[in-house]
Amino acid sequence: MSLAQLQQDIDNWLDILSSQRYASDHTLAAYQRDLTKLAQFLTRENCHDWAELDNDRLTRFIGPLLSTNSLLPISVQRMLSAMRGFYDWLVQQQRLSYNPAKAFKIKRQHRELPKVMDVDLVNQLLDAPPPDTPHAAKLWVRDKAIMELLYSSGLRVSELSNCLLTDIDLSSALITVLGKGKKVRVLPVGRKAISAIKEWLKIRSDFIKVDTPNFLFLNERGGRFTERGIQQALAYQAQRIGIPQHLHPHLLRHCFASHLLESSQDLRAVQELLGHASISTTQIYTHLDYQHLAQVYDNSHPRAKKQ
């Protein structure tokens, strides 16, 4: 089997992921790169079929990626995930009798806890005064509405960037977003976020150009405010206000989850609001909450206070 034939198998599997499992474009592109590297490796090994991948060859393929630091461990884990899914499909197609990647393990890297801002710092950000110049003040109205919505409802930046005007119901204080795996979530929107969005909608017409799409948030050219554009805008606003922490959209999602869990202790509800498929993903925020509780204990308990 030639490299082109191996690549055709990859393309067939990715088509299934796209059409039946609604995998994101980002995931599909990553899996395409990962499996192409595997196909190229097998070709160099003079293998002519996927079935020729065994544990020894898999070790020779994965080992150098880790030892030379050409890929981060998390990227290697993703590569293995792609291989397991692909080989499961080959087994289902009766092309193979077993999945050689199923039992292959690498040492899991330590998972860093997401860094969050405390509530006071978030309030300092969101309650900051607008800039003096009219144009900068308009951008602040838009960017404040974005930050309020990210913090209020825990949206991913891609979800926010793709929101349409019709996706938000101001009277019911609800927003509908399309998340990972094309799963729809209907989320509550807080009072201050609703107020900030209403202020933005008053001036949104100033950003409209010819053929402006129906997106909720627009850039200065009248197009969809892209994920990258939102990242740059938030970093600028935080620097302007004097926030010491690097601000990015996912940080506000972390703050939403951590602060909500700290107050409610309802892990399942936070999972649903975040759109996590597995509660284990949400459980990382319980570690942040334990850190907070430990700090309160150390500062408050008579026998724990530092002298």
XYZ file of C-alpha atoms in Angstrom:
307
model
C 0.000 0.000 0.000
C 1.451 3.362 -1.036
C 1.570 6.553 1.028
C -1.253 7.910 -1.122
C -3.409 4.888 -0.263
C -2.660 5.268 3.440
C -3.610 8.926 3.156
C -6.888 7.977 1.501
C -7.778 5.829 4.522
C -7.052 8.798 6.784
C -9.256 11.062 4.676
C -12.106 8.536 4.754
C -11.994 8.340 8.556
C -11.825 12.124 8.933
C -14.873 12.463 6.697
C -16.764 10.233 9.101
C -15.606 12.287 12.104
C -16.782 15.438 10.372
C -20.138 14.246 9.077
C -21.257 11.857 11.819
C -19.468 12.982 14.966
C -19.289 16.712 14.212
C -15.607 17.039 15.082
C -14.341 20.607 14.946
C -12.162 21.873 12.117
C -9.343 22.313 14.631
C -9.574 18.670 15.735
C -9.769 17.406 12.168
C -6.697 19.396 11.138
C -4.725 18.132 14.156
C -5.700 14.496 13.517
C -4.811 14.912 9.841
C -1.293 16.065 10.775
C -0.851 13.343 13.388
C -1.942 10.438 11.198
C -0.014 11.724 8.206
C 3.148 11.616 10.328
C 2.324 8.013 11.221
C 1.732 7.114 7.552
C 5.061 8.675 6.588
C 6.795 6.759 9.369
C 5.314 3.446 8.227
C 6.396 4.183 4.657
C 9.967 4.806 5.831
C 9.772 1.499 7.703
C 8.870 -0.238 4.420
C 5.471 -1.165 5.821
C 2.723 -1.613 3.281
C -0.313 -1.871 5.531
C -1.647 -0.328 8.748
C -1.575 -3.819 10.287
C 2.219 -3.721 10.351
C 2.203 -1.224 13.199
C 3.139 -3.183 16.334
C 4.302 -2.148 19.799
C 7.970 -1.975 18.797
C 7.287 0.259 15.813
C 4.907 2.384 17.866
C 7.648 2.881 20.458
C 10.104 3.881 17.726
C 7.561 6.334 16.363
C 6.495 7.944 19.650
C 9.787 7.753 21.566
C 11.788 10.311 19.540
C 8.899 12.790 19.681
C 9.188 12.852 23.472
C 12.960 12.498 23.851
C 13.728 15.326 21.434
C 10.894 17.541 22.741
C 9.665 17.954 19.183
C 6.146 17.593 20.574
C 4.760 18.446 23.993
C 3.423 15.462 25.977
C -0.110 16.814 25.617
C 0.342 16.819 21.824
C 1.612 13.244 21.910
C -1.458 12.279 23.947
C -3.625 13.863 21.271
C -1.720 11.938 18.604
C -2.355 8.685 20.455
C -6.021 9.579 20.758
C -6.180 10.064 16.992
C -4.429 6.744 16.399
C -6.721 4.855 18.772
C -9.821 6.246 17.097
C -8.475 5.581 13.619
C -7.412 2.017 14.413
C -10.754 1.329 16.103
C -12.354 2.297 12.805
C -10.017 -0.007 10.885
C -11.002 -2.886 13.215
C -14.702 -2.075 12.658
C -14.017 -2.223 8.921
C -12.515 -5.680 9.489
C -9.239 -4.447 8.069
C -7.456 -5.388 11.305
C -8.012 -7.817 14.148
C -6.799 -5.557 16.986
C -5.866 -1.959 17.823
C -2.097 -1.677 18.530
C -2.463 1.805 20.011
C -5.158 0.822 22.515
C -2.854 -0.219 25.361
C 0.091 2.038 24.522
C 0.740 4.508 27.350
C 3.065 7.418 27.984
C 3.666 9.105 31.289
C 1.011 11.716 31.820
C 2.295 15.236 32.317
C 1.378 17.211 35.394
C -1.753 19.167 34.618
C -1.313 22.826 35.441
C -4.197 24.446 37.272
C -5.744 27.314 35.321
C -4.775 30.672 36.777
C -7.714 32.848 37.729
C -8.223 36.432 38.836
C -9.894 37.034 42.177
C -13.332 38.645 42.226
C -11.991 42.076 43.199
C -9.629 42.129 40.227
C -12.428 41.087 37.858
C -14.583 43.890 39.240
C -11.707 46.333 38.777
C -11.525 45.288 35.139
C -15.229 45.411 34.373
C -15.968 48.595 36.346
C -13.092 50.585 34.855
C -13.924 54.034 33.414
C -14.019 54.417 29.630
C -11.180 56.078 27.696
C -11.360 59.801 26.937
C -11.395 59.766 23.132
C -14.712 59.017 21.369
C -13.389 56.194 19.168
C -11.576 54.460 22.029
C -14.701 54.838 24.156
C -16.760 53.031 21.502
C -14.271 50.176 21.420
C -14.471 49.993 25.213
C -18.272 49.666 25.075
C -17.889 46.703 22.719
C -15.001 45.106 24.620
C -16.696 45.553 27.987
C -19.813 43.801 26.654
C -17.613 40.936 25.463
C -15.844 40.615 28.820
C -19.093 40.813 30.764
C -20.590 38.060 28.607
C -17.519 35.809 28.877
C -17.478 36.177 32.661
C -21.265 35.983 33.027
C -21.865 32.846 30.985
C -18.511 31.052 30.669
C -18.454 31.038 26.870
C -15.530 29.779 24.842
C -14.092 32.541 22.670
C -15.088 30.636 19.510
C -18.671 30.404 20.776
C -18.772 34.131 21.475
C -17.142 35.065 18.178
C -19.764 33.122 16.214
C -22.822 34.361 18.139
C -25.479 35.990 15.981
C -27.852 38.762 16.987
C -30.643 36.189 16.948
C -28.797 33.986 19.453
C -29.339 36.326 22.398
C -32.703 36.952 24.045
C -32.304 40.085 26.136
C -35.799 39.925 27.613
C -35.290 36.365 28.890
C -31.581 36.937 29.656
C -30.556 33.831 27.699
C -27.995 33.148 24.983
C -27.808 30.123 22.675
C -24.336 28.958 21.660
C -22.996 26.187 19.453
C -20.187 24.426 21.309
C -17.795 21.578 20.682
C -19.253 18.666 18.762
C -21.918 21.072 17.480
C -23.767 20.744 20.781
C -26.200 23.550 21.521
C -26.284 25.142 24.989
C -28.762 27.707 26.269
C -27.089 29.767 28.975
C -28.245 32.426 31.418
C -26.806 35.907 31.017
C -26.258 38.051 34.095
C -27.840 41.436 34.723
C -24.642 43.432 34.225
C -23.805 41.554 31.045
C -27.287 42.285 29.668
C -26.814 45.972 30.479
C -23.390 46.053 28.796
C -24.717 44.284 25.677
C -27.593 46.766 25.417
C -25.071 49.628 25.497
C -23.083 47.919 22.739
C -26.182 47.395 20.576
C -26.880 51.146 20.743
C -23.614 51.836 18.889
C -23.275 48.623 16.857
C -24.615 50.445 13.811
C -21.462 52.622 13.856
C -19.449 49.484 12.987
C -21.705 48.301 10.169
C -20.338 48.375 6.633
C -21.745 47.145 3.325
C -22.683 43.452 3.563
C -21.953 43.335 7.289
C -22.944 39.881 8.604
C -25.421 39.331 11.408
C -22.849 38.576 14.115
C -23.426 39.958 17.593
C -19.924 41.456 17.855
C -18.166 43.214 14.984
C -14.636 44.392 14.329
C -13.827 47.893 13.094
C -14.138 46.756 9.462
C -17.699 45.561 10.043
C -16.862 41.849 9.936
C -17.111 39.073 12.496
C -14.935 39.825 15.506
C -12.584 36.859 15.237
C -11.111 34.860 18.107
C -7.703 36.426 17.501
C -9.185 39.915 17.371
C -11.002 39.362 20.662
C -7.790 38.108 22.293
C -5.894 41.208 21.193
C -8.678 43.570 22.282
C -8.911 42.063 25.768
C -5.143 42.113 26.260
C -5.103 45.787 25.257
C -7.943 46.763 27.592
C -6.352 44.981 30.560
C -3.043 46.735 29.894
C -4.820 50.093 29.561
C -6.611 49.627 32.868
C -3.477 48.396 34.641
C -4.477 44.794 35.310
C -1.230 42.991 36.219
C -2.342 39.598 34.906
C -2.284 38.683 31.206
C -5.934 38.759 30.169
C -7.250 36.388 27.523
C -10.806 35.170 26.858
C -10.251 31.708 28.359
C -9.107 33.304 31.613
C -12.563 34.839 32.036
C -14.077 31.386 31.388
C -11.802 30.014 34.120
C -12.905 32.821 36.447
C -16.556 32.097 35.698
C -16.140 28.417 36.555
C -13.982 28.906 39.625
C -16.041 31.697 41.192
C -19.332 29.940 40.474
C -18.108 26.647 41.923
C -16.703 28.424 44.947
C -20.126 29.920 45.675
C -22.446 27.095 44.628
C -20.420 23.899 45.239
C -22.512 22.417 42.400
C -20.000 20.667 40.157
C -22.634 19.131 37.875
C -24.272 22.493 37.182
C -20.903 24.072 36.357
C -20.169 21.163 34.003
C -23.428 21.775 32.133
C -22.834 25.518 31.893
C -19.295 25.027 30.571
C -20.396 22.394 28.074
C -17.867 19.797 29.265
C -18.574 16.317 27.932
C -16.873 14.731 30.963
C -17.160 15.869 34.549
C -13.478 14.996 35.021
C -12.645 18.066 32.924
C -14.701 20.241 35.254
C -13.164 18.700 38.375
C -9.953 20.656 37.874
C -11.841 23.650 39.261
C -12.433 21.802 42.518
C -8.661 21.953 43.083
C -8.819 25.713 42.743
C -11.661 25.774 45.240
C -9.647 23.660 47.691
C -6.788 26.129 47.316
C -9.169 28.921 48.263
C -10.485 26.988 51.257
C -6.944 26.217 52.409
C -6.039 29.882 52.188
C -9.117 30.869 54.205
C -8.212 28.227 56.783
C -4.606 29.382 57.054
C -5.688 32.993 57.465
C -8.561 32.357 59.860
C -8.061 29.314 62.094
C -6.541 30.253 65.483
C -4.125 27.331 65.360
C -3.191 27.803 61.718
C -2.401 31.513 61.606
C 1.216 32.312 60.950
C 2.833 34.284 63.709
